[in-house]
mmCIF file of C-alpha atoms in Angstrom:
data_model
loop_
_atom_site.group_PDB
_atom_site.id
_atom_site.type_symbol
_atom_site.label_atom_id
_atom_site.label_comp_id
_atom_site.label_asym_id
_atom_site.label_seq_id
_atom_site.Cartn_x
_atom_site.Cartn_y
_atom_site.Cartn_z
ATOM 1 C CA MET A 14 57.128 127.387 108.139
ATOM 2 C CA SER A 15 60.669 128.278 109.185
ATOM 3 C CA THR A 16 63.821 127.007 107.491
ATOM 4 C CA PRO A 17 64.519 124.352 110.200
ATOM 5 C CA ALA A 18 60.919 123.154 109.903
ATOM 6 C CA ILE A 19 61.382 122.610 106.159
ATOM 7 C CA SER A 20 64.509 120.556 106.836
ATOM 8 C CA SER A 21 62.529 118.373 109.232
ATOM 9 C CA ALA A 22 59.617 118.057 106.805
ATOM 10 C CA VAL A 23 61.901 116.991 103.958
ATOM 11 C CA THR A 24 63.302 114.212 106.133
ATOM 12 C CA ALA A 25 60.162 113.018 107.928
ATOM 13 C CA ILE A 26 57.324 113.508 105.405
ATOM 14 C CA LYS A 27 57.135 111.564 102.149
ATOM 15 C CA ASN A 28 53.471 111.040 101.254
ATOM 16 C CA LYS A 29 51.710 114.276 102.226
ATOM 17 C CA PRO A 30 51.856 117.702 100.533
ATOM 18 C CA VAL A 31 53.897 120.372 102.320
ATOM 19 C CA VAL A 32 53.368 124.098 101.693
ATOM 20 C CA PHE A 33 55.636 126.762 103.211
ATOM 21 C CA THR A 34 55.261 130.563 103.333
ATOM 22 C CA PHE A 35 57.724 133.389 103.945
ATOM 23 C CA THR A 36 60.796 131.205 104.344
ATOM 24 C CA TYR A 37 64.202 132.812 103.794
ATOM 25 C CA THR A 38 66.140 129.881 102.330
ATOM 26 C CA PRO A 39 63.881 126.924 101.454
ATOM 27 C CA LEU A 40 66.306 125.571 98.842
ATOM 28 C CA GLU A 41 69.181 125.413 101.316
ATOM 29 C CA ALA A 42 66.824 123.554 103.659
ATOM 30 C CA GLY A 43 66.431 120.789 101.076
ATOM 31 C CA ALA A 44 63.193 121.747 99.306
ATOM 32 C CA GLY A 45 64.862 121.515 95.886
ATOM 33 C CA THR A 46 67.652 122.773 93.672
ATOM 34 C CA SER A 47 65.627 125.722 92.304
ATOM 35 C CA PHE A 48 62.112 127.143 92.510
ATOM 36 C CA THR A 49 61.174 125.215 89.380
ATOM 37 C CA ASP A 50 63.055 122.028 90.270
ATOM 38 C CA HIS A 51 61.861 120.948 93.725
ATOM 39 C CA LEU A 52 60.640 117.862 95.550
ATOM 40 C CA PRO A 53 57.245 116.748 94.182
ATOM 41 C CA PHE A 54 55.428 116.981 97.511
ATOM 42 C CA ILE A 55 56.706 120.375 98.655
ATOM 43 C CA THR A 56 56.058 123.919 97.417
ATOM 44 C CA GLY A 57 55.748 127.443 98.753
ATOM 45 C CA VAL A 58 57.076 131.000 98.677
ATOM 46 C CA GLY A 59 60.736 131.782 99.260
ATOM 47 C CA SER A 60 61.258 135.284 100.595
ATOM 48 C CA PHE A 61 64.870 136.133 101.320
ATOM 49 C CA PRO A 62 64.848 139.873 102.127
ATOM 50 C CA PRO A 63 65.731 142.261 99.252
ATOM 51 C CA VAL A 64 68.720 143.689 101.123
ATOM 52 C CA GLU A 65 70.202 145.762 98.294
ATOM 53 C CA ARG A 66 66.851 147.433 97.571
ATOM 54 C CA THR A 67 66.310 148.218 101.253
ATOM 55 C CA VAL A 68 69.762 149.779 101.620
ATOM 56 C CA ALA A 69 69.121 151.926 98.535
ATOM 57 C CA PHE A 70 65.787 152.988 100.041
ATOM 58 C CA ILE A 71 67.475 154.066 103.291
ATOM 59 C CA ARG A 72 70.099 156.017 101.375
ATOM 60 C CA ASP A 73 67.508 157.818 99.213
ATOM 61 C CA VAL A 74 64.949 158.639 101.911
ATOM 62 C CA PHE A 75 67.429 159.586 104.643
ATOM 63 C CA PRO A 76 70.332 161.261 102.802
ATOM 64 C CA ARG A 77 71.799 162.611 106.057
ATOM 65 C CA ALA A 78 71.828 159.220 107.774
ATOM 66 C CA THR A 79 75.248 157.721 108.477
ATOM 67 C CA ARG A 80 74.533 154.970 111.024
ATOM 68 C CA VAL A 81 71.866 152.272 110.657
ATOM 69 C CA GLY A 82 71.108 149.969 113.571
ATOM 70 C CA THR A 83 69.789 146.422 113.359
ATOM 71 C CA LEU A 84 69.166 143.535 115.744
ATOM 72 C CA TYR A 85 69.074 139.815 115.070
ATOM 73 C CA ASN A 86 69.301 136.391 116.678
ATOM 74 C CA SER A 87 72.962 135.407 116.496
ATOM 75 C CA SER A 88 72.082 131.702 116.478
ATOM 76 C CA ASP A 89 70.018 132.038 113.294
ATOM 77 C CA THR A 90 72.083 131.305 110.166
ATOM 78 C CA ASN A 91 69.698 133.186 107.884
ATOM 79 C CA SER A 92 69.781 136.289 110.067
ATOM 80 C CA ARG A 93 73.563 136.330 110.048
ATOM 81 C CA LYS A 94 73.542 136.027 106.253
ATOM 82 C CA VAL A 95 71.178 139.004 105.887
ATOM 83 C CA VAL A 96 73.324 141.169 108.162
ATOM 84 C CA GLU A 97 76.548 140.289 106.333
ATOM 85 C CA MET A 98 74.987 141.227 102.991
ATOM 86 C CA ALA A 99 73.627 144.478 104.417
ATOM 87 C CA LYS A 100 76.972 145.413 105.941
ATOM 88 C CA LYS A 101 78.664 145.158 102.549
ATOM 89 C CA ASP A 102 75.943 147.071 100.670
ATOM 90 C CA MET A 103 75.810 149.827 103.286
ATOM 91 C CA ALA A 104 79.571 150.320 103.237
ATOM 92 C CA GLU A 105 79.378 150.903 99.480
ATOM 93 C CA LYS A 106 76.758 153.623 100.055
ATOM 94 C CA GLY A 107 78.569 155.392 102.887
ATOM 95 C CA LEU A 108 76.503 153.876 105.708
ATOM 96 C CA THR A 109 77.712 152.136 108.860
ATOM 97 C CA LEU A 110 75.711 149.144 110.092
ATOM 98 C CA VAL A 111 75.538 149.065 113.898
ATOM 99 C CA GLU A 112 74.677 145.578 115.168
ATOM 100 C CA ASN A 113 73.289 144.133 118.373
ATOM 101 C CA THR A 114 72.333 140.511 118.920
ATOM 102 C CA VAL A 115 69.772 138.652 121.005
ATOM 103 C CA VAL A 116 69.242 135.004 121.854
ATOM 104 C CA ASN A 117 65.525 135.100 122.651
ATOM 105 C CA THR A 118 62.582 137.497 122.793
ATOM 106 C CA ASN A 119 63.212 138.372 126.454
ATOM 107 C CA GLU A 120 66.380 140.226 125.425
ATOM 108 C CA VAL A 121 64.811 142.391 122.717
ATOM 109 C CA TYR A 122 63.678 145.367 124.821
ATOM 110 C CA GLN A 123 67.069 145.845 126.445
ATOM 111 C CA ALA A 124 68.876 145.299 123.127
ATOM 112 C CA VAL A 125 66.778 147.953 121.356
ATOM 113 C CA SER A 126 67.334 150.423 124.200
ATOM 114 C CA ALA A 127 71.076 149.818 124.010
ATOM 115 C CA ILE A 128 71.399 150.197 120.248
ATOM 116 C CA CYS A 129 69.365 153.415 120.268
ATOM 117 C CA GLN A 130 72.037 154.879 122.559
ATOM 118 C CA ARG A 131 74.737 154.258 119.934
ATOM 119 C CA GLN A 132 73.945 157.351 117.830
ATOM 120 C CA ILE A 133 72.015 155.538 115.105
ATOM 121 C CA ASP A 134 69.839 157.486 112.662
ATOM 122 C CA VAL A 135 67.668 154.583 111.463
ATOM 123 C CA LEU A 136 66.636 151.299 113.102
ATOM 124 C CA TRP A 137 66.136 148.544 110.519
ATOM 125 C CA ILE A 138 64.063 145.511 111.501
ATOM 126 C CA THR A 139 65.037 142.830 108.985
ATOM 127 C CA GLY A 140 62.057 140.531 109.506
ATOM 128 C CA GLU A 141 63.791 137.666 111.285
ATOM 129 C CA ASN A 142 61.652 135.555 113.629
ATOM 130 C CA THR A 143 62.900 136.658 117.053
ATOM 131 C CA MET A 144 62.462 140.363 116.344
ATOM 132 C CA MET A 145 59.028 139.834 114.821
ATOM 133 C CA GLN A 146 57.815 137.881 117.838
ATOM 134 C CA ALA A 147 58.897 140.719 120.132
ATOM 135 C CA PHE A 148 57.988 143.640 117.921
ATOM 136 C CA ASP A 149 55.963 145.282 120.699
ATOM 137 C CA ALA A 150 59.215 145.545 122.658
ATOM 138 C CA VAL A 151 60.922 147.147 119.639
ATOM 139 C CA VAL A 152 58.201 149.783 119.507
ATOM 140 C CA LYS A 153 58.291 150.550 123.228
ATOM 141 C CA ALA A 154 62.082 150.731 123.487
ATOM 142 C CA SER A 155 62.827 152.832 120.386
ATOM 143 C CA MET A 156 63.695 156.497 120.916
ATOM 144 C CA PRO A 157 62.094 159.628 119.387
ATOM 145 C CA GLY A 158 63.930 160.860 116.313
ATOM 146 C CA ILE A 159 65.100 157.395 115.266
ATOM 147 C CA ARG A 160 63.244 156.127 112.195
ATOM 148 C CA VAL A 161 62.067 152.529 112.447
ATOM 149 C CA ILE A 162 61.796 150.795 109.081
ATOM 150 C CA GLY A 163 61.112 147.328 107.783
ATOM 151 C CA THR A 164 62.309 145.720 104.571
ATOM 152 C CA VAL A 165 61.315 147.102 101.150
ATOM 153 C CA TYR A 166 59.159 144.602 99.261
ATOM 154 C CA THR A 167 57.552 144.707 95.805
ATOM 155 C CA PRO A 168 53.802 144.089 95.380
ATOM 156 C CA SER A 169 54.235 140.390 94.578
ATOM 157 C CA GLU A 170 56.545 139.949 97.545
ATOM 158 C CA ILE A 171 54.458 141.903 99.987
ATOM 159 C CA ASN A 172 51.409 139.745 99.300
ATOM 160 C CA SER A 173 53.221 136.874 101.011
ATOM 161 C CA VAL A 174 54.384 138.983 103.942
ATOM 162 C CA PHE A 175 51.243 138.386 105.921
ATOM 163 C CA TYR A 176 52.470 139.929 109.163
ATOM 164 C CA MET A 177 53.019 143.499 107.918
ATOM 165 C CA GLU A 178 49.542 144.749 108.824
ATOM 166 C CA ALA A 179 49.792 143.125 112.247
ATOM 167 C CA LEU A 180 53.073 144.946 112.870
ATOM 168 C CA ARG A 181 51.544 148.234 111.807
ATOM 169 C CA LYS A 182 48.674 147.754 114.269
ATOM 170 C CA GLU A 183 51.085 146.995 117.108
ATOM 171 C CA ALA A 184 52.981 150.192 116.321
ATOM 172 C CA GLU A 185 49.800 152.265 116.314
ATOM 173 C CA LYS A 186 48.897 151.034 119.821
ATOM 174 C CA VAL A 187 51.826 152.948 121.270
ATOM 175 C CA GLY A 188 51.688 155.943 118.943
ATOM 176 C CA LEU A 189 54.513 154.929 116.597
ATOM 177 C CA THR A 190 54.430 154.930 112.818
ATOM 178 C CA LEU A 191 56.215 151.897 111.402
ATOM 179 C CA LEU A 192 57.846 152.870 108.124
ATOM 180 C CA VAL A 193 57.462 149.774 105.953
ATOM 181 C CA ALA A 194 57.960 150.727 102.327
ATOM 182 C CA PRO A 195 54.688 149.896 100.531
ATOM 183 C CA ALA A 196 54.548 148.343 97.102
ATOM 184 C CA SER A 197 54.257 151.635 95.266
ATOM 185 C CA THR A 198 57.585 152.819 96.678
ATOM 186 C CA VAL A 199 59.566 150.338 94.645
ATOM 187 C CA THR A 200 57.440 149.577 91.627
ATOM 188 C CA GLU A 201 54.668 151.258 89.723
ATOM 189 C CA VAL A 202 51.063 150.569 90.607
ATOM 190 C CA SER A 203 49.620 149.128 87.422
ATOM 191 C CA ASP A 204 46.318 150.989 87.765
ATOM 192 C CA ALA A 205 47.805 154.474 87.489
ATOM 193 C CA ALA A 206 51.604 154.289 87.618
ATOM 194 C CA ALA A 207 51.419 155.837 91.090
ATOM 195 C CA ARG A 208 54.289 155.926 93.552
ATOM 196 C CA LEU A 209 54.527 156.619 97.260
ATOM 197 C CA LEU A 210 56.823 159.593 97.970
ATOM 198 C CA LEU A 211 58.269 160.025 101.444
ATOM 199 C CA ALA A 212 59.312 163.518 102.521
ATOM 200 C CA GLY A 213 62.870 162.781 103.567
ATOM 201 C CA GLU A 214 65.524 165.341 104.423
ATOM 202 C CA HIS A 215 66.678 167.420 101.437
ATOM 203 C CA HIS A 216 63.991 165.779 99.286
ATOM 204 C CA TYR A 217 62.009 168.030 96.924
ATOM 205 C CA ALA A 218 59.256 167.098 94.477
ATOM 206 C CA LEU A 219 56.295 168.541 92.585
ATOM 207 C CA GLY A 220 53.578 166.988 90.481
ATOM 208 C CA LEU A 221 50.085 165.545 90.866
ATOM 209 C CA GLY A 222 49.227 163.439 93.898
ATOM 210 C CA ALA A 223 47.320 163.189 97.162
ATOM 211 C CA ILE A 224 48.174 162.661 100.813
ATOM 212 C CA GLY A 225 47.672 158.966 101.549
ATOM 213 C CA ASP A 226 49.539 155.696 101.066
ATOM 214 C CA ARG A 227 47.207 153.792 98.698
ATOM 215 C CA PHE A 228 46.136 154.616 95.161
ATOM 216 C CA GLU A 229 42.550 153.469 95.716
ATOM 217 C CA THR A 230 41.979 155.927 98.565
ATOM 218 C CA CYS A 231 43.748 158.799 96.771
ATOM 219 C CA LYS A 232 42.636 158.500 93.148
ATOM 220 C CA ASP A 233 39.671 160.897 93.453
ATOM 221 C CA ARG A 234 41.738 163.600 95.212
ATOM 222 C CA MET A 235 44.799 163.813 92.940
ATOM 223 C CA GLY A 236 45.849 167.468 92.708
ATOM 224 C CA GLU A 237 48.937 169.679 92.519
ATOM 225 C CA PHE A 238 51.472 169.056 95.286
ATOM 226 C CA LEU A 239 54.728 170.406 96.691
ATOM 227 C CA LEU A 240 57.086 168.234 98.733
ATOM 228 C CA MET A 241 59.889 170.118 100.462
ATOM 229 C CA ASP A 242 62.375 168.850 103.035
ATOM 230 C CA GLY A 243 60.032 166.908 105.314
ATOM 231 C CA GLN A 244 56.828 168.769 104.466
ATOM 232 C CA VAL A 245 54.024 168.128 101.986
ATOM 233 C CA ALA A 246 51.259 170.468 100.805
ATOM 234 C CA TYR A 247 48.676 169.871 98.076
ATOM 235 C CA LEU A 248 45.359 171.079 96.683
ATOM 236 C CA PRO A 249 42.847 168.189 96.559
ATOM 237 C CA ALA A 250 40.982 168.059 93.247
ATOM 238 C CA ASP A 251 37.811 166.778 94.922
ATOM 239 C CA GLY A 252 35.801 169.979 94.783
ATOM 240 C CA SER A 253 36.634 171.057 98.336
ATOM 241 C CA LYS A 254 39.124 173.738 97.179
ATOM 242 C CA ARG A 255 40.781 173.473 100.593
ATOM 243 C CA PRO A 256 44.521 172.734 100.641
ATOM 244 C CA ASP A 257 45.923 170.087 102.973
ATOM 245 C CA TYR A 258 49.378 169.513 104.390
ATOM 246 C CA MET A 259 51.498 167.036 106.362
ATOM 247 C CA VAL A 260 54.832 167.538 108.147
ATOM 248 C CA ASN A 261 57.419 165.185 109.620
ATOM 249 C CA SER A 262 57.112 164.874 113.394
ATOM 250 C CA GLY A 263 58.899 162.341 115.564
ATOM 251 C CA HIS A 264 58.436 158.929 113.967
ATOM 252 C CA LEU A 265 55.828 160.261 111.519
ATOM 253 C CA ILE A 266 57.117 160.613 107.950
ATOM 254 C CA ALA A 267 55.097 162.933 105.710
ATOM 255 C CA SER A 268 54.148 161.143 102.499
ATOM 256 C CA LEU A 269 51.816 161.165 99.537
ATOM 257 C CA THR A 270 50.850 159.008 96.580
ATOM 258 C CA ALA A 271 52.116 160.701 93.416
ATOM 259 C CA LEU A 272 50.473 160.121 90.056
ATOM 260 C CA TYR A 273 53.403 161.742 88.271
ATOM 261 C CA GLY A 274 56.011 164.387 88.955
ATOM 262 C CA VAL A 275 59.677 165.266 89.331
ATOM 263 C CA SER A 276 61.652 164.344 92.436
ATOM 264 C CA CYS A 277 65.088 165.673 93.481
ATOM 265 C CA THR A 278 67.412 165.147 96.436
ATOM 266 C CA GLY A 279 70.295 167.405 97.440
ATOM 267 C CA ASP A 280 71.425 170.711 98.939
ATOM 268 C CA PHE A 281 70.977 174.169 97.424
ATOM 269 C CA SER A 282 74.128 175.841 96.143
ATOM 270 C CA ALA A 283 72.979 179.472 96.130
ATOM 271 C CA LEU A 284 70.765 181.839 98.110
ATOM 272 C CA VAL A 285 69.384 184.812 96.160
ATOM 273 C CA ARG A 286 67.618 187.715 97.891
ATOM 274 C CA PHE A 287 65.146 190.194 96.394
ATOM 275 C CA THR A 288 64.551 193.666 97.797
ATOM 276 C CA GLY A 289 61.521 195.886 97.285
ATOM 277 C CA GLU A 290 63.368 198.969 96.104
ATOM 278 C CA LYS A 291 61.833 201.198 93.445
ATOM 279 C CA GLY A 292 63.240 200.643 89.983
ATOM 280 C CA ASP A 293 62.494 199.819 86.386
ATOM 281 C CA GLY A 294 61.776 196.161 87.105
ATOM 282 C CA ALA A 295 65.045 194.948 85.619
ATOM 283 C CA LEU A 296 66.869 192.132 87.320
ATOM 284 C CA GLU A 297 70.228 193.306 88.530
ATOM 285 C CA GLY A 298 72.810 191.837 90.833
ATOM 286 C CA LYS A 299 76.101 190.048 91.157
ATOM 287 C CA LYS A 300 77.415 187.088 93.058
ATOM 288 C CA ALA A 301 78.464 187.757 96.601
ATOM 289 C CA ALA A 302 81.756 186.423 97.908
ATOM 290 C CA GLY A 303 81.768 182.679 97.466
ATOM 291 C CA GLY A 304 78.771 182.795 95.139
ATOM 292 C CA SER A 305 76.319 181.677 97.825
ATOM 293 C CA ASN A 306 74.386 184.893 98.458
ATOM 294 C CA THR A 307 73.110 187.458 95.951
ATOM 295 C CA THR A 308 70.776 190.454 96.237
ATOM 296 C CA PHE A 309 68.457 191.648 93.443
ATOM 297 C CA SER A 310 66.585 194.955 93.471
ATOM 298 C CA ALA A 311 63.315 195.319 91.597
ATOM 299 C CA GLU A 312 59.913 196.847 92.322
ATOM 300 C CA SER A 313 58.113 193.910 90.705
ATOM 301 C CA LEU A 314 59.548 190.904 88.947
ATOM 302 C CA GLY A 315 57.828 188.358 86.714
ATOM 303 C CA VAL A 316 58.628 184.660 86.766
ATOM 304 C CA GLY A 317 60.219 184.647 83.304
ATOM 305 C CA PRO A 318 62.697 187.473 83.968
ATOM 306 C CA MET A 319 63.486 186.008 87.379
ATOM 307 C CA LEU A 320 64.380 182.599 85.930
ATOM 308 C CA GLU A 321 66.382 184.140 83.099
ATOM 309 C CA GLY A 322 68.203 186.294 85.622
ATOM 310 C CA LEU A 323 69.087 183.272 87.743
ATOM 311 C CA TYR A 324 70.433 181.519 84.665
ATOM 312 C CA GLN A 325 72.545 184.519 83.675
ATOM 313 C CA LEU A 326 73.820 185.043 87.208
ATOM 314 C CA LEU A 327 74.520 181.468 88.283
ATOM 315 C CA GLY A 328 75.229 179.840 84.927
ATOM 316 C CA TYR A 329 73.165 176.699 85.590
ATOM 317 C CA GLU A 330 71.346 175.341 82.536
ATOM 318 C CA ASP A 331 69.296 172.977 84.716
ATOM 319 C CA PHE A 332 68.243 173.718 88.269
ATOM 320 C CA LEU A 333 65.584 173.318 90.931
ATOM 321 C CA MET A 334 64.544 176.517 92.656
ATOM 322 C CA ILE A 335 62.390 177.570 95.579
ATOM 323 C CA SER A 336 61.129 181.141 95.735
ATOM 324 C CA ILE A 337 59.536 182.751 98.798
ATOM 325 C CA ALA A 338 58.232 186.200 97.875
ATOM 326 C CA GLU A 339 55.403 188.682 98.295
ATOM 327 C CA ILE A 340 52.878 188.355 95.471
ATOM 328 C CA SER A 341 51.975 191.372 93.345
ATOM 329 C CA GLY A 342 49.680 189.242 91.171
ATOM 330 C CA LEU A 343 49.412 185.494 90.596
ATOM 331 C CA VAL A 344 48.194 183.930 87.341
ATOM 332 C CA GLY A 345 47.933 180.160 87.103
ATOM 333 C CA VAL A 346 45.887 177.019 86.675
ATOM 334 C CA SER A 347 44.737 174.216 88.989
ATOM 335 C CA LEU A 348 42.682 171.041 88.654
ATOM 336 C CA ASN A 349 39.019 170.973 89.627
ATOM 337 C CA GLN A 350 38.821 167.181 89.264
ATOM 338 C CA SER A 351 41.295 164.349 89.592
ATOM 339 C CA PRO A 352 42.763 163.289 86.223
ATOM 340 C CA VAL A 353 42.256 159.613 87.114
ATOM 341 C CA GLY A 354 39.560 158.274 84.809
ATOM 342 C CA HIS A 355 39.749 161.327 82.526
ATOM 343 C CA PRO A 356 42.209 160.495 79.732
ATOM 344 C CA ASP A 357 41.143 163.530 77.648
ATOM 345 C CA LEU A 358 41.774 166.068 80.373
ATOM 346 C CA PHE A 359 42.230 169.019 78.002
ATOM 347 C CA ALA A 360 39.560 168.093 75.439
ATOM 348 C CA PHE A 361 37.041 170.840 74.704
ATOM 349 C CA PRO A 362 34.501 171.564 76.130
ATOM 350 C CA GLY A 363 35.207 169.318 79.146
ATOM 351 C CA VAL A 364 38.393 171.188 79.975
ATOM 352 C CA LYS A 365 36.268 174.080 81.249
ATOM 353 C CA GLU A 366 35.001 171.862 84.074
ATOM 354 C CA MET A 367 38.243 170.000 84.701
ATOM 355 C CA VAL A 368 40.593 172.959 85.064
ATOM 356 C CA ASN A 369 40.402 176.273 86.903
ATOM 357 C CA PHE A 370 42.133 179.275 85.291
ATOM 358 C CA THR A 371 42.779 182.640 86.904
ATOM 359 C CA THR A 372 41.214 185.198 84.572
ATOM 360 C CA GLU A 373 43.158 188.052 86.174
ATOM 361 C CA PRO A 374 46.031 188.377 88.689
ATOM 362 C CA GLU A 375 45.074 187.232 92.187
ATOM 363 C CA CYS A 376 46.454 186.993 95.753
ATOM 364 C CA GLU A 377 48.062 190.459 95.824
ATOM 365 C CA GLY A 378 49.978 191.131 99.034
ATOM 366 C CA MET A 379 50.119 187.482 100.103
ATOM 367 C CA LEU A 380 53.198 185.279 100.364
ATOM 368 C CA GLY A 381 53.937 182.765 97.619
ATOM 369 C CA VAL A 382 56.173 179.712 97.985
ATOM 370 C CA THR A 383 57.131 178.390 94.555
ATOM 371 C CA LEU A 384 58.962 175.165 93.770
ATOM 372 C CA GLY A 385 60.077 174.727 90.184
ATOM 373 C CA ILE A 386 62.261 172.844 87.712
ATOM 374 C CA TYR A 387 64.099 174.888 85.056
ATOM 375 C CA SER A 388 66.001 173.470 82.088
ATOM 376 C CA ARG A 389 67.540 174.761 78.878
ATOM 377 C CA ARG A 390 68.348 171.240 77.640
ATOM 378 C CA PRO A 391 65.806 168.806 79.130
ATOM 379 C CA ASP A 392 66.101 165.121 78.283
ATOM 380 C CA GLU A 393 63.205 163.168 76.775
ATOM 381 C CA GLY A 394 61.670 162.270 80.119
ATOM 382 C CA LEU A 395 61.816 165.801 81.498
ATOM 383 C CA THR A 396 60.587 167.379 78.264
ATOM 384 C CA ARG A 397 57.140 165.831 78.785
ATOM 385 C CA PHE A 398 56.910 167.546 82.154
ATOM 386 C CA LEU A 399 58.131 171.048 81.255
ATOM 387 C CA ARG A 400 56.652 173.910 79.240
ATOM 388 C CA PRO A 401 58.376 176.921 77.589
ATOM 389 C CA VAL A 402 58.954 179.871 79.899
ATOM 390 C CA SER A 403 57.399 182.059 77.182
ATOM 391 C CA LEU A 404 56.636 181.865 73.460
ATOM 392 C CA GLY A 405 59.849 181.173 71.567
ATOM 393 C CA ALA A 406 61.936 180.817 74.745
ATOM 394 C CA ASP A 407 64.905 178.452 74.824
ATOM 395 C CA ALA A 408 64.179 177.396 78.405
ATOM 396 C CA ALA A 409 61.340 175.286 79.810
ATOM 397 C CA VAL A 410 59.929 175.187 83.317
ATOM 398 C CA HIS A 411 57.318 173.625 85.597
ATOM 399 C CA LEU A 412 56.282 175.585 88.695
ATOM 400 C CA HIS A 413 53.885 174.969 91.587
ATOM 401 C CA THR A 414 53.039 177.754 94.038
ATOM 402 C CA ALA A 415 51.470 177.569 97.491
ATOM 403 C CA VAL A 416 49.894 180.785 98.812
ATOM 404 C CA PHE A 417 50.055 181.869 102.468
ATOM 405 C CA PRO A 418 49.115 184.974 104.475
ATOM 406 C CA TYR A 419 51.910 187.534 104.338
ATOM 407 C CA MET A 420 54.712 187.067 106.859
ATOM 408 C CA PRO A 421 57.912 189.161 106.955
ATOM 409 C CA LEU A 422 61.017 187.127 106.188
ATOM 410 C CA LYS A 423 64.215 187.257 108.204
ATOM 411 C CA LYS A 424 66.814 189.703 106.964
ATOM 412 C CA THR A 425 69.590 187.463 108.256
ATOM 413 C CA GLY A 426 70.054 183.759 107.567
ATOM 414 C CA ILE A 427 66.930 182.034 106.231
ATOM 415 C CA ASP A 428 66.318 178.408 107.159
ATOM 416 C CA LEU A 429 64.040 176.926 104.489
ATOM 417 C CA HIS A 430 62.767 174.080 106.673
ATOM 418 C CA GLU A 431 62.002 176.421 109.575
ATOM 419 C CA THR A 432 60.284 178.963 107.310
ATOM 420 C CA MET A 433 58.041 176.364 105.668
ATOM 421 C CA HIS A 434 57.186 174.763 108.999
ATOM 422 C CA THR A 435 56.152 178.166 110.378
ATOM 423 C CA LEU A 436 53.972 178.932 107.344
ATOM 424 C CA LEU A 437 52.207 175.565 107.487
ATOM 425 C CA ILE A 438 51.642 175.376 111.235
ATOM 426 C CA ILE A 439 50.615 178.961 112.016
#
């Protein structure tokens, strides 16, 4: 029931129960003074869009975005109110809201085509009636490279948004992925504290998770994952021992359901190169001009000395690092089974079945891509996630490594996104 329909019902109906669903402003329409103090014969679910949360979501997932487009019916009071709120919130977060208006559904296709020509990075469909009725036109008129998103709802809110699955199906008909933030994006899933992670630009994360957007379909596959700048790779802990990956492509956003982990967004401040020259294995080097490029020479370098060397060279007590290097020997651990339903993961003797250890160095001559968090002064939350670099060390770290067939790296500028895409696709 729309807001005008509630106004009519309040006036015309006095002796029959009235129930409304997904109405932006039922109180303003006369249903009551609050959601606990309302007319005795009328009840329902108010659902004014969580604008501030949606703007924050856009800012976090698309850090490079500067212009967000939206369309709405200019004759709808509620739609105008949503846009005004969004304009203010976006300005505070460095975003520009680009608007276009329609009067009826016949104008939607042309309006979407026009706004996509105005250099927008994201197209936000607020959920107002006219746009929802013509969503097939939104899908057909949108341009490749422009992300189409809905509004970010919590689990309790999304239960009342009955049209979301219908919209998703319409999008799939024409090969478009509609990015509607699921419940686990904004609040923890009570079953396993899982969250949906989207592989946005300059977004990096590691932890335990599985490719998929629902906890129920992922819980038996939860394994170690890497999420790097639009690309996701993980090792399913379902016994298959076959890694899987997902990359951003067009409207498709790579994502996974994370059981736990560390997530970071930002640009790297330094590029450090390693050469294969003969030597005593010591880490040597100095900052290049500007501090952005450095070369180290060592025949073979362990993880501990490498991290300590980065700390000494760059002076960062806390940092995220990505290493791409030829492997002389890899020692590590991975899960054989998902930790969901196994609270005593490391209890003996069950740990022997749950976890796989390398008994000797492996993967010699292959290429290793390592994503890690290093800290000499971790806070309480990070402390639970990190482990000492070595016995008695001041620093702690958590590293995940993906192994690939050897591929020579460029001797000139290295593009991390391009390198990872090549490794995953080839």
